[in-house]
Coordinates of C-alpha atoms and ligand atoms in Angstrom, one line a residue:
X246 CA -180.4 10.9 -107.8
X247 CA -178.4 10.7 -111.0
X248 CA -178.2 6.9 -111.2
X249 CA -182.0 6.8 -110.5
X250 CA -182.6 9.3 -113.3
X251 CA -180.4 7.4 -115.7
X252 CA -182.3 4.2 -114.9
X253 CA -185.7 5.9 -115.4
X254 CA -184.6 7.3 -118.7
X255 CA -183.5 3.8 -119.8
X256 CA -187.0 2.5 -119.0
X257 CA -188.5 5.2 -121.2
X258 CA -189.7 7.6 -118.5
X259 CA -190.1 11.1 -120.0
X260 CA -189.1 14.1 -117.9
X261 CA -190.8 17.4 -118.4
X262 CA -188.2 19.9 -117.1
X263 CA -189.4 23.3 -115.9
X264 CA -193.1 22.4 -115.8
X265 CA -195.0 23.5 -112.7
X266 CA -198.0 21.4 -112.0
X267 CA -200.9 23.8 -111.1
X268 CA -203.9 21.5 -110.8
X269 CA -204.8 17.9 -110.3
X270 CA -207.7 16.9 -112.6
X271 CA -210.5 15.2 -110.9
X272 CA -213.6 13.7 -112.6
X273 CA -216.3 11.7 -110.9
X274 CA -214.0 11.7 -107.8
X275 CA -211.2 10.0 -109.7
X276 CA -207.9 11.5 -110.7
X277 CA -207.6 11.8 -114.5
X278 CA -204.4 13.7 -114.7
X279 CA -202.8 17.1 -114.0
X280 CA -202.3 20.4 -115.6
X281 CA -199.2 22.6 -115.6
X282 CA -197.5 25.6 -117.0
X283 CA -194.0 25.8 -118.4
X284 CA -191.4 28.6 -118.1
X285 CA -192.8 30.3 -121.2
X286 CA -196.3 30.3 -119.8
X287 CA -197.6 27.5 -122.0
X288 CA -200.3 25.4 -120.5
X289 CA -199.9 21.6 -120.5
X290 CA -202.5 18.9 -120.0
X291 CA -201.3 15.5 -118.8
X292 CA -204.0 12.8 -118.8
X293 CA -203.3 9.9 -116.6
X294 CA -205.3 7.2 -114.7
X295 CA -202.9 7.5 -111.8
X296 CA -200.8 10.4 -110.4
X297 CA -198.0 10.1 -107.8
X298 CA -197.5 13.2 -105.8
X299 CA -193.8 13.4 -104.9
X300 CA -193.5 17.2 -104.5
X301 CA -191.3 17.4 -101.4
X302 CA -191.6 19.7 -98.3
X303 CA -192.3 23.3 -97.5
X304 CA -189.1 24.7 -95.9
X305 CA -189.1 27.8 -98.1
X306 CA -192.1 29.1 -96.2
X307 CA -189.7 30.0 -93.4
X308 CA -187.1 32.8 -93.3
X309 CA -184.3 30.5 -92.3
X310 CA -184.4 27.2 -94.1
X311 CA -182.1 24.6 -95.7
X312 CA -184.5 23.5 -98.4
X313 CA -184.0 23.9 -102.2
X314 CA -185.4 27.1 -103.8
X315 CA -189.0 26.7 -104.6
X316 CA -189.8 24.1 -101.9
X317 CA -192.8 26.0 -100.8
X318 CA -195.3 23.2 -100.3
X319 CA -197.1 23.0 -103.7
X320 CA -198.0 19.4 -103.3
X321 CA -199.9 19.9 -100.0
X322 CA -202.1 22.6 -101.6
X323 CA -202.6 20.6 -104.8
X324 CA -203.8 17.6 -102.8
X325 CA -206.0 19.8 -100.5
X326 CA -207.6 21.6 -103.4
X327 CA -208.4 18.2 -105.0
X328 CA -210.2 17.2 -101.8
X329 CA -207.5 14.9 -100.2
X330 CA -207.2 14.6 -96.4
X331 CA -204.0 16.0 -94.9
X332 CA -202.7 15.2 -91.4
X333 CA -200.5 16.8 -88.7
X334 CA -199.5 19.9 -90.6
X335 CA -198.4 21.5 -87.3
X336 CA -195.3 19.3 -87.1
X337 CA -192.6 21.3 -88.8
X338 CA -189.1 20.1 -87.9
X339 CA -186.4 22.7 -87.3
X340 CA -182.8 21.7 -87.5
X341 CA -180.6 23.2 -84.8
X342 CA -177.1 23.5 -86.2
X343 CA -177.4 25.2 -89.6
X344 CA -174.9 27.6 -91.1
X345 CA -177.4 30.1 -92.4
X346 CA -180.2 30.9 -94.7
X347 CA -179.6 29.8 -98.3
X348 CA -176.8 27.6 -97.1
X349 CA -178.0 24.0 -97.0
X350 CA -175.0 22.8 -94.9
X351 CA -175.9 21.5 -91.5
X352 CA -173.8 20.1 -88.6
X353 CA -175.0 16.8 -87.2
X354 CA -175.9 16.9 -83.5
X355 CA -173.5 14.0 -82.8
X356 CA -170.6 16.6 -83.1
X357 CA -171.8 17.9 -79.7
X358 CA -171.3 14.4 -78.2
X359 CA -167.9 14.2 -79.8
X360 CA -166.5 17.2 -78.1
X361 CA -168.0 20.1 -80.0
X362 CA -169.3 23.0 -77.9
X363 CA -172.3 25.2 -78.5
X364 CA -172.0 28.5 -76.5
X365 CA -173.8 31.8 -76.1
X366 CA -172.1 35.2 -76.1
X367 CA -171.1 34.8 -72.5
X368 CA -169.3 31.6 -73.3
X369 CA -172.0 29.5 -71.5
X370 CA -172.5 25.9 -72.6
X371 CA -176.0 25.6 -74.1
X372 CA -176.4 21.9 -73.4
X373 CA -175.6 22.4 -69.8
X374 CA -177.8 25.4 -69.4
X375 CA -180.9 23.6 -70.9
X376 CA -180.4 20.2 -69.4
X377 CA -179.6 18.6 -72.8
X378 CA -176.3 16.9 -71.9
X379 CA -177.7 13.4 -71.9
X380 CA -177.9 12.2 -75.6
X381 CA -181.5 11.1 -75.1
X382 CA -182.4 14.7 -74.2
X383 CA -180.7 16.0 -77.2
X384 CA -183.5 16.0 -79.8
X385 CA -183.6 18.4 -82.7
X386 CA -186.7 20.2 -81.3
X387 CA -185.3 20.6 -77.8
X388 CA -181.9 21.9 -79.0
X389 CA -183.6 24.3 -81.5
X390 CA -185.9 25.7 -78.9
X391 CA -183.0 26.1 -76.4
X392 CA -181.1 28.1 -79.1
X393 CA -184.2 30.2 -79.9
X394 CA -184.6 31.0 -76.2
X395 CA -181.0 32.0 -75.9
X396 CA -181.3 34.4 -78.9
X397 CA -184.7 35.7 -77.8
X398 CA -183.3 36.5 -74.3
X399 CA -180.4 38.4 -75.7
X400 CA -177.6 35.9 -75.2
X401 CA -177.0 35.1 -78.9
X402 CA -174.6 36.6 -81.4
X403 CA -177.4 38.3 -83.3
X404 CA -179.6 35.4 -84.5
X405 CA -176.8 32.8 -84.0
X406 CA -174.8 30.9 -81.4
X407 CA -171.2 29.7 -81.7
X408 CA -170.3 26.2 -82.5
X409 CA -166.7 25.5 -81.5
X410 CA -165.2 22.3 -82.8
X411 CA -161.7 23.2 -81.5
X412 CA -161.7 20.5 -78.8
X413 CA -162.5 17.6 -81.1
X414 CA -159.3 15.7 -81.7
X415 CA -157.8 15.5 -85.2
X416 CA -158.3 11.8 -85.1
X417 CA -162.0 12.1 -84.3
X418 CA -162.5 14.7 -87.0
X419 CA -160.9 12.5 -89.5
X420 CA -163.4 9.7 -88.7
X421 CA -166.3 12.3 -88.8
X422 CA -165.1 13.7 -92.1
X423 CA -167.8 12.2 -94.3
X424 CA -170.6 13.9 -92.4
X425 CA -168.9 17.3 -92.0
X426 CA -169.8 20.3 -94.2
X427 CA -167.0 21.1 -96.7
X428 CA -166.0 24.3 -94.8
X429 CA -164.7 22.1 -91.9
X430 CA -162.5 20.2 -94.2
X431 CA -160.7 23.5 -94.9
X432 CA -159.6 23.6 -91.3
X433 CA -162.1 26.2 -89.8
X434 CA -163.3 25.2 -86.3
X435 CA -165.7 28.0 -85.2
X436 CA -169.1 28.6 -86.8
X437 CA -172.1 30.8 -86.3
X438 CA -175.1 28.4 -86.2
X439 CA -178.8 28.8 -85.8
X440 CA -181.9 26.7 -86.2
X441 CA -183.4 26.4 -89.7
X442 CA -186.7 25.0 -91.0
X443 CA -185.8 21.5 -92.3
X444 CA -188.5 19.0 -92.7
X445 CA -192.3 18.6 -92.7
X446 CA -193.6 15.6 -90.8
X447 CA -197.2 16.3 -91.6
X448 CA -198.7 16.2 -95.1
X449 CA -201.0 14.1 -97.3
X450 CA -202.5 11.2 -95.6
X451 CA -201.8 7.8 -97.2
X452 CA -202.4 4.2 -96.4
X453 CA -199.9 1.3 -96.5
X454 CA -200.3 1.2 -100.4
X455 CA -199.4 4.9 -100.7
X456 CA -203.0 5.7 -101.7
X457 CA -204.4 9.1 -100.6
X458 CA -208.1 9.6 -99.9
X459 CA -208.6 10.3 -103.6
X460 CA -209.0 7.5 -106.0
X461 CA -206.0 7.4 -108.4
X462 CA -203.9 9.8 -106.4
X463 CA -200.8 8.3 -104.7
X464 CA -198.2 10.1 -102.7
X465 CA -194.6 9.4 -101.5
X466 CA -191.8 11.2 -99.8
X467 CA -191.8 14.3 -97.7
X468 CA -195.3 15.4 -98.9
X469 CA -196.8 12.5 -97.0
X470 CA -197.8 12.4 -93.3
X471 CA -197.7 9.7 -90.7
X472 CA -194.4 7.8 -90.9
X473 CA -192.4 10.1 -88.6
X474 CA -195.2 11.0 -86.1
X475 CA -194.5 14.3 -84.5
X476 CA -190.7 14.3 -84.9
X477 CA -188.5 12.7 -87.5
X478 CA -185.4 10.8 -86.5
X479 CA -182.2 11.4 -88.5
X480 CA -181.9 9.4 -91.7
X481 CA -185.5 8.2 -91.9
X482 CA -186.7 10.6 -94.7
X483 CA -184.6 8.8 -97.3
X484 CA -185.8 5.4 -96.1
X485 CA -189.4 6.7 -96.4
X486 CA -188.7 7.8 -100.0
X487 CA -187.4 4.4 -101.0
X488 CA -190.2 2.4 -99.4
X489 CA -193.2 4.5 -100.2
X490 CA -191.8 5.7 -103.6
X491 CA -191.6 2.1 -104.7
X492 CA -195.0 1.2 -103.3
X493 CA -196.6 4.3 -104.9
X494 CA -195.0 3.5 -108.3
X495 CA -196.1 -0.1 -108.2
X496 CA -199.7 0.7 -107.2
X497 CA -199.9 3.6 -109.8
X498 CA -198.6 1.4 -112.6
X499 CA -201.1 -1.3 -111.7
X500 CA -204.0 1.1 -111.7
X501 CA -202.9 2.7 -115.0
X502 CA -202.7 -0.7 -116.6
X503 CA -206.1 -1.7 -115.4
X504 CA -207.8 1.6 -116.2
X505 CA -206.4 2.2 -119.7
X506 CA -206.8 5.6 -121.3
X507 CA -208.7 8.3 -119.5
X508 CA -210.4 11.5 -120.8
X509 CA -211.1 14.8 -119.1
X510 CA -214.2 16.8 -119.8
X511 CA -213.4 19.9 -121.8
X512 CA -214.9 22.1 -119.0
X513 CA -212.4 20.7 -116.5
X514 CA -209.5 21.9 -118.6
X515 CA -210.9 25.2 -119.6
X516 CA -211.6 26.2 -116.0
X517 CA -207.9 25.9 -115.2
X518 CA -206.9 27.6 -118.4
X519 CA -209.1 30.5 -117.5
X520 CA -207.7 30.7 -113.9
X521 CA -204.1 30.7 -115.3
X522 CA -204.9 33.3 -117.9
X523 CA -206.5 35.6 -115.2
X524 CA -203.4 35.4 -113.1
X525 CA -201.0 35.8 -116.1
X526 CA -202.8 38.9 -117.2
X527 CA -202.9 40.5 -113.8
X528 CA -202.0 44.2 -114.1
X529 CA -201.0 44.2 -110.5
X530 CA -198.1 46.0 -108.9
X531 CA -197.1 43.6 -106.1
X532 CA -193.7 42.0 -106.5
X533 CA -193.9 38.2 -105.7
X534 CA -190.4 38.0 -104.3
X535 CA -191.2 40.8 -101.8
X536 CA -194.4 39.0 -100.8
X537 CA -192.5 35.8 -100.4
X538 CA -190.0 37.4 -98.1
X539 CA -192.8 38.9 -96.0
X540 CA -194.4 35.5 -95.8
X541 CA -191.2 33.9 -94.7
X542 CA -190.6 36.5 -92.0
X543 CA -194.2 36.1 -90.7
X544 CA -194.0 32.3 -90.6
X545 CA -190.6 32.4 -88.8
X546 CA -191.7 35.0 -86.2
X547 CA -195.3 33.7 -85.5
X548 CA -195.5 30.1 -86.6
X549 CA -191.9 28.9 -86.0
X550 CA -190.2 27.2 -83.1
X551 CA -192.3 28.6 -80.3
X552 CA -196.0 29.3 -81.0
X553 CA -198.7 31.0 -78.9
X554 CA -202.3 31.6 -79.6
X555 CA -202.1 35.4 -80.1
X556 CA -199.2 35.1 -82.5
X557 CA -200.9 32.4 -84.5
X558 CA -204.1 34.4 -84.7
X559 CA -202.2 37.4 -85.9
X560 CA -200.4 35.3 -88.5
X561 CA -203.7 34.1 -89.8
X562 CA -204.9 37.7 -90.2
X563 CA -201.7 38.7 -91.9
X564 CA -201.9 35.7 -94.2
X565 CA -205.3 36.9 -95.4
X566 CA -203.9 40.4 -96.0
X567 CA -200.9 38.9 -97.9
X568 CA -203.3 36.8 -100.0
X569 CA -205.2 39.9 -100.9
X570 CA -201.9 41.5 -102.1
X571 CA -200.9 38.3 -103.9
X572 CA -204.0 38.7 -106.0
X573 CA -202.5 41.9 -107.3
X574 CA -199.1 40.4 -108.2
X575 CA -197.4 41.6 -111.2
X576 CA -196.7 38.9 -113.8
X577 CA -194.3 39.8 -116.6
X578 CA -193.4 36.4 -118.1
X579 CA -193.8 32.7 -117.8
X580 CA -191.2 32.3 -115.0
X581 CA -192.9 35.0 -113.0
X582 CA -196.2 33.3 -113.5
X583 CA -194.8 30.2 -112.0
X584 CA -193.4 32.1 -109.1
X585 CA -196.7 33.8 -108.4
X586 CA -198.6 30.5 -108.7
X587 CA -196.2 28.8 -106.2
X588 CA -196.5 31.7 -103.8
X589 CA -200.3 31.4 -103.9
X590 CA -199.9 27.7 -102.9
X591 CA -197.4 28.7 -100.2
X592 CA -199.9 31.1 -98.7
X593 CA -202.6 28.3 -98.6
X594 CA -200.1 25.9 -97.0
X595 CA -199.1 28.5 -94.4
X596 CA -202.7 28.8 -93.4
X597 CA -202.9 25.0 -92.9
X598 CA -199.9 25.1 -90.6
X599 CA -201.3 28.0 -88.6
X600 CA -204.7 26.4 -88.2
X601 CA -203.3 23.1 -87.2
X602 CA -200.8 24.7 -84.7
X603 CA -203.6 26.7 -83.2
X604 CA -205.9 23.7 -83.0
X605 CA -203.4 21.4 -81.1
X606 CA -203.4 23.0 -77.6
X607 CA -200.4 21.0 -76.3
X608 CA -196.7 20.6 -77.1
X609 CA -195.6 17.4 -78.8
X610 CA -192.5 16.6 -80.8
X611 CA -191.6 19.5 -83.1
X612 CA -194.8 21.4 -82.3
X613 CA -194.2 23.6 -79.2
X614 CA -196.9 25.9 -77.8
X615 CA -195.5 28.4 -75.3
X616 CA -199.0 28.7 -73.9
X617 CA -199.4 24.9 -73.6
X618 CA -195.9 23.7 -72.9
X619 CA -196.8 20.2 -71.7
X620 CA -197.6 17.1 -73.8
X621 CA -201.2 16.1 -73.0
X622 CA -201.7 12.4 -73.8
X623 CA -205.2 12.4 -72.3
X624 CA -206.5 14.8 -74.9
X625 CA -204.0 14.8 -77.7
X626 CA -202.8 11.3 -78.5
X627 CA -204.3 11.8 -81.9
X628 CA -203.7 13.0 -85.4
X629 CA -205.0 16.4 -86.6
X630 CA -206.8 15.9 -89.9
X631 CA -207.4 18.7 -92.3
X632 CA -209.4 18.9 -95.5
X633 CA -211.6 21.2 -97.5
X634 CA -215.4 21.2 -97.1
X635 CA -217.5 23.7 -99.1
X636 CA -214.5 25.9 -99.5
X637 CA -213.6 26.0 -95.8
X638 CA -210.6 24.5 -94.1
X639 CA -212.0 21.9 -91.7
X640 CA -210.0 20.3 -88.8
X641 CA -210.8 17.3 -86.7
X642 CA -208.9 14.7 -84.7
X643 CA -208.6 10.9 -84.9
X644 CA -207.0 8.8 -82.2
X645 CA -203.6 7.4 -83.1
X646 CA -203.9 3.6 -83.7
X647 CA -201.2 1.7 -81.9
X648 CA -200.3 -1.5 -83.6
X649 CA -197.1 -2.5 -81.8
X650 CA -196.4 -0.4 -78.7
X651 CA -198.4 2.2 -76.9
X652 CA -196.8 5.0 -74.9
X653 CA -196.6 4.4 -71.2
X654 CA -199.3 6.1 -69.2
Ligands
FAD586 C1 -180.0 20.0 -96.0 C2 -180.8 18.7 -95.9 C3 -180.2 17.6 -95.4 C4 -180.9 16.4 -95.3 N1 -180.3 15.3 -94.8 C5 -181.0 14.1 -94.7 C6 -180.4 12.9 -94.3 O1 -179.2 12.9 -94.0 N2 -181.1 11.8 -94.2 C7 -182.5 11.8 -94.5 O2 -183.1 10.7 -94.4 N3 -183.1 12.9 -94.9 C8 -182.4 14.1 -95.1 N4 -183.1 15.2 -95.5 C9 -184.5 15.1 -95.8 C10 -184.6 14.5 -97.2 O3 -183.6 14.9 -98.0 C11 -185.9 15.1 -97.9 O4 -187.0 14.8 -97.0 C12 -186.2 14.3 -99.2 O5 -185.1 14.6 -100.1 C13 -187.5 14.8 -99.8 O6 -187.6 14.1 -101.1 P1 -188.9 14.2 -101.9 O7 -188.6 13.3 -103.1 O8 -190.1 13.9 -101.1 O9 -188.9 15.7 -102.4 P2 -187.8 16.6 -103.2 O10 -186.5 15.9 -103.3 O11 -187.9 17.9 -102.6 O12 -188.4 16.6 -104.7 C14 -189.6 17.2 -104.9 C15 -189.6 17.6 -106.4 O13 -190.9 18.0 -106.8 C16 -190.8 19.2 -107.5 N5 -192.1 19.9 -107.4 C17 -192.6 20.4 -106.3 N6 -193.8 21.0 -106.6 C18 -194.0 20.9 -107.9 C19 -195.0 21.3 -108.8 N7 -196.1 21.9 -108.4 N8 -194.8 21.0 -110.2 C20 -193.7 20.3 -110.6 N9 -192.7 19.9 -109.8 C21 -192.9 20.2 -108.5 C22 -189.6 19.9 -106.9 O14 -189.1 20.9 -107.8 C23 -188.7 18.8 -106.7 O15 -187.9 18.5 -107.8 C24 -182.3 16.4 -95.6 C25 -183.0 17.5 -96.1 C26 -182.2 18.7 -96.3 C27 -182.9 19.9 -96.8

């Protein structure tokens, strides 16, 4: 990241640190910029003929996650509120071998093929118990679900299982060094591990030029949908960033050059200022960090690795109740205003995941329905589209277009 930043600075790119984008400005169905708020609560208006959304994922909606603080899904909600189409929001990837909440260190699955063992509290081998010994079976979703089942059925060490690297030879460990968390380099060989929310495959729908369904709005990176289907393969997120980041940048630059200066109607700006002022002056008593914790627990329990209709419906009801409490959040300063605004967006995005997960009545890739455990290609070889119509969240399907290879029937 640092060389890229240095290069951008050398090209004259201006960075606005600590600014939270709160609204995309839309006029006559075209993007004309964005508005934001800084850590002192000052409102900023950024006029632009093209906007590239590169706001990352949503892992912080889940109790256990390895995402950076604040990665709560702002971008999905910003795009949705602007009227963009989103796709496949039900496909949240969980990474099986993580060290724990707040600790971004993960162990690559290949360690299990290299002699590492994952065992439950009775010392039983998890791969053997769940028919995951063959490397082709050992996908992130299958291993994560197997681990969740072990824990749910009382065979875990609390919420974790034990990863034992003791049988990997010193020679092999030396070769694997570059992909091992720092702790292993210190000589420790046994770790408590558990699945963690890691990556969102769904997101804003883009075309091959990184354009969203809104004129002037481009998107790149984890906030986009489509490239990884229902389940991302290791290493492909960064490839996506480079390819679509560069496409989005080029297209946005071209559009900005061709369009020239843009203006925003004063009413457009004052609406958002009023909304922000209303939230900033809320005399409420609800603490945003407590609400966020409750949201994460809810998403983990009901919209996590194994989903079922009753749990998803309950989650939707609880999200409405959390949203009601969110409206009574206390805001003491600019930083807290940013936290509250982000949390509001997180609640909206959680609803998207819930609705999409309820809608897709099958299991596919990272989306597993305990009440529909099979993949159903007859009915569900399609993307789930999600957008806002007259204030409602509307879902529909569109068949997947196969350009090279279609799955065997
Ligand atoms: C622990 C871990 C290990 C990983 N390992 C790999 C790997 O080995 N290979 C691989 O391919 N992928 C890996 N990934 C996935 C990959 O790193 C991410 O998908 C990728 O970094 C996302 O990049 P991004 O630019 O889309 O978003 P980010 O890097 O998350 O950047 C988004 C930025 O937008 C900012 N932002 C968000 N909302 C707003 C707002 N409203 N206003 C202002 N700013 C905002 C955020 O603060 C952040 O700076 C890993 C992910 C994790 C968490």
